Amino acid sequence: QVQLQESGPGLVKPSQTLSLTCTVSGGSITTYSYYWSWIRQSPGKGLEWMGTIYYNGNTYYSPSLKSRTSLSRDTSKDQITLQLSSVTPEDTAVYYCGTGTRIFLFDSWGQGTQVTVSS
């Protein structure tokens, strides 16, 4: 079964760019029809979908975050990278990666990584 592991800095300063990596094991990010997504949950709020990269490299972004979000992938390492620019304390959240064969339905999740934006 596919496993996902998020990694990245736990603390980021305001105005900086946050970069997180999702490493996939037990599967490939180029497996036909699979979507690979980033989702976050801020304190006291629900889950927020941020963006998705499809198995063929096509990307989809949340309209509210599109101007600050970039997804990329390294197929040789089965990694998906999220970059979120110009962060503010409101971007403090647990960030998850998830995958599935429907863009908003996730069969597998990573354990999540806490990111705090603070000076």
C-alpha atoms as a printed R data frame, in Angstrom:
    type eleno elety resid chain resno       x      y       z
1   ATOM     1    CA   GLN     A     1   0.000  0.000   0.000
2   ATOM     2    CA   VAL     A     2   1.226  3.464  -0.850
3   ATOM     3    CA   GLN     A     3   2.636  5.531   1.999
4   ATOM     4    CA   LEU     A     4   3.145  9.289   2.074
5   ATOM     5    CA   GLN     A     5   5.524 11.241   4.271
6   ATOM     6    CA   GLU     A     6   5.595 15.016   4.536
7   ATOM     7    CA   SER     A     7   8.784 16.845   5.416
8   ATOM     8    CA   GLY     A     8   9.941 20.409   5.736
9   ATOM     9    CA   PRO     A     9  10.709 23.178   8.221
10  ATOM    10    CA   GLY     A    10   8.509 23.455  11.252
11  ATOM    11    CA   LEU     A    11   9.025 27.194  11.574
12  ATOM    12    CA   VAL     A    12   8.939 29.815   8.842
13  ATOM    13    CA   LYS     A    13   9.194 33.585   9.147
14  ATOM    14    CA   PRO     A    14   6.518 35.873   7.729
15  ATOM    15    CA   SER     A    15   7.018 36.883   4.090
16  ATOM    16    CA   GLN     A    16   9.226 33.872   3.408
17  ATOM    17    CA   THR     A    17   8.425 30.976   1.103
18  ATOM    18    CA   LEU     A    18   7.381 27.709   2.685
19  ATOM    19    CA   SER     A    19   8.612 24.578   0.953
20  ATOM    20    CA   LEU     A    20   7.333 21.121   1.851
21  ATOM    21    CA   THR     A    21   8.035 17.747   0.283
22  ATOM    22    CA   CYS     A    22   5.813 14.694   0.129
23  ATOM    23    CA   THR     A    23   7.767 11.491  -0.405
24  ATOM    24    CA   VAL     A    24   5.850  8.506  -1.721
25  ATOM    25    CA   SER     A    25   6.783  4.906  -1.058
26  ATOM    26    CA   GLY     A    26   5.096  1.692  -2.125
27  ATOM    27    CA   GLY     A    27   3.892  3.343  -5.305
28  ATOM    28    CA   SER     A    28   4.742  5.809  -8.032
29  ATOM    29    CA   ILE     A    29   3.515  9.352  -8.578
30  ATOM    30    CA   THR     A    30   3.211  8.524 -12.285
31  ATOM    31    CA   THR     A    31   0.727  5.717 -11.668
32  ATOM    32    CA   TYR     A    32  -2.124  6.160 -14.119
33  ATOM    33    CA   SER     A    33  -5.115  8.210 -12.894
34  ATOM    34    CA   TYR     A    34  -3.742  9.092  -9.469
35  ATOM    35    CA   TYR     A    35  -4.014 12.604  -8.036
36  ATOM    36    CA   TRP     A    36  -1.462 13.868  -5.506
37  ATOM    37    CA   SER     A    37  -2.645 16.700  -3.339
38  ATOM    38    CA   TRP     A    38  -1.724 19.051  -0.549
39  ATOM    39    CA   ILE     A    39  -4.285 19.840   2.134
40  ATOM    40    CA   ARG     A    40  -3.908 21.844   5.311
41  ATOM    41    CA   GLN     A    41  -5.758 22.379   8.536
42  ATOM    42    CA   SER     A    42  -5.329 25.582  10.486
43  ATOM    43    CA   PRO     A    43  -6.044 25.733  14.214
44  ATOM    44    CA   GLY     A    44  -9.781 25.663  14.810
45  ATOM    45    CA   LYS     A    45 -10.600 25.359  11.116
46  ATOM    46    CA   GLY     A    46 -11.548 22.612   8.745
47  ATOM    47    CA   LEU     A    47  -9.487 20.976   6.050
48  ATOM    48    CA   GLU     A    48  -8.477 23.195   3.151
49  ATOM    49    CA   TRP     A    49  -7.495 21.796  -0.207
50  ATOM    50    CA   MET     A    50  -4.509 23.686  -1.603
51  ATOM    51    CA   GLY     A    51  -3.635 22.033  -4.870
52  ATOM    52    CA   THR     A    52  -3.155 18.830  -6.806
53  ATOM    53    CA   ILE     A    53  -0.744 17.418  -9.305
54  ATOM    54    CA   TYR     A    54  -2.080 14.687 -11.532
55  ATOM    55    CA   TYR     A    55  -0.105 11.589 -12.557
56  ATOM    56    CA   ASN     A    56   0.643 13.226 -15.917
57  ATOM    57    CA   GLY     A    57   1.979 16.425 -14.342
58  ATOM    58    CA   ASN     A    58  -1.103 18.606 -14.777
59  ATOM    59    CA   THR     A    59  -1.634 20.925 -11.833
60  ATOM    60    CA   TYR     A    60  -4.753 22.322 -10.192
61  ATOM    61    CA   TYR     A    61  -4.825 25.027  -7.538
62  ATOM    62    CA   SER     A    62  -7.263 26.411  -5.051
63  ATOM    63    CA   PRO     A    63  -8.431 29.783  -6.404
64  ATOM    64    CA   SER     A    64  -7.853 31.416  -3.038
65  ATOM    65    CA   LEU     A    65  -4.225 30.263  -2.903
66  ATOM    66    CA   LYS     A    66  -3.329 30.078  -6.574
67  ATOM    67    CA   SER     A    67  -1.331 33.302  -6.637
68  ATOM    68    CA   ARG     A    68   0.989 32.024  -3.869
69  ATOM    69    CA   THR     A    69   1.121 28.280  -4.514
70  ATOM    70    CA   SER     A    70   3.296 26.168  -6.752
71  ATOM    71    CA   LEU     A    71   3.425 22.397  -7.043
72  ATOM    72    CA   SER     A    72   6.225 20.458  -8.654
73  ATOM    73    CA   ARG     A    73   7.396 16.880  -8.748
74  ATOM    74    CA   ASP     A    74  10.497 14.750  -9.025
75  ATOM    75    CA   THR     A    75   9.472 11.518 -10.691
76  ATOM    76    CA   SER     A    76  12.880  9.930 -10.106
77  ATOM    77    CA   LYS     A    77  12.371 10.279  -6.362
78  ATOM    78    CA   ASP     A    78   8.553 10.027  -6.262
79  ATOM    79    CA   GLN     A    79   8.323 13.357  -4.508
80  ATOM    80    CA   ILE     A    80   5.794 16.178  -4.698
81  ATOM    81    CA   THR     A    81   6.901 19.617  -3.555
82  ATOM    82    CA   LEU     A    82   4.658 22.416  -2.347
83  ATOM    83    CA   GLN     A    83   5.852 26.002  -2.295
84  ATOM    84    CA   LEU     A    84   3.753 28.682  -0.634
85  ATOM    85    CA   SER     A    85   5.084 32.206  -0.955
86  ATOM    86    CA   SER     A    86   4.619 35.320   1.165
87  ATOM    87    CA   VAL     A    87   3.469 33.382   4.189
88  ATOM    88    CA   THR     A    88   1.719 35.040   7.115
89  ATOM    89    CA   PRO     A    89   0.738 33.716  10.551
90  ATOM    90    CA   GLU     A    90  -2.579 32.717   8.969
91  ATOM    91    CA   ASP     A    91  -0.678 30.011   7.066
92  ATOM    92    CA   THR     A    92   0.138 28.273  10.341
93  ATOM    93    CA   ALA     A    93  -1.345 24.816   9.957
94  ATOM    94    CA   VAL     A    94  -0.782 21.103   9.775
95  ATOM    95    CA   TYR     A    95   0.026 20.314   6.162
96  ATOM    96    CA   TYR     A    96  -0.906 16.955   4.683
97  ATOM    97    CA   CYS     A    97  -0.364 15.219   1.395
98  ATOM    98    CA   GLY     A    98  -2.958 12.818   0.118
99  ATOM    99    CA   THR     A    99  -3.656 10.703  -2.923
100 ATOM   100    CA   GLY     A   100  -6.521  9.005  -4.687
101 ATOM   101    CA   THR     A   101  -8.177  8.452  -8.026
102 ATOM   102    CA   ARG     A   102 -10.611 11.329  -7.496
103 ATOM   103    CA   ILE     A   103  -9.243 14.823  -7.071
104 ATOM   104    CA   PHE     A   104 -11.028 15.547  -3.797
105 ATOM   105    CA   LEU     A   105 -11.231 12.023  -2.406
106 ATOM   106    CA   PHE     A   106  -8.118 10.736  -0.724
107 ATOM   107    CA   ASP     A   107  -7.488  7.045  -0.228
108 ATOM   108    CA   SER     A   108  -4.197  7.569   1.556
109 ATOM   109    CA   TRP     A   109  -2.833 10.389   3.687
110 ATOM   110    CA   GLY     A   110   0.480 11.288   5.170
111 ATOM   111    CA   GLN     A   111   0.716 11.848   8.913
112 ATOM   112    CA   GLY     A   112   0.962 15.603   8.436
113 ATOM   113    CA   THR     A   113   3.601 18.129   9.358
114 ATOM   114    CA   GLN     A   114   3.112 21.145  11.589
115 ATOM   115    CA   VAL     A   115   4.209 24.471  10.159
116 ATOM   116    CA   THR     A   116   4.233 27.609  12.261
117 ATOM   117    CA   VAL     A   117   4.677 31.038  10.729
118 ATOM   118    CA   SER     A   118   6.208 33.370  13.265
119 ATOM   119    CA   SER     A   119   8.979 35.879  13.575
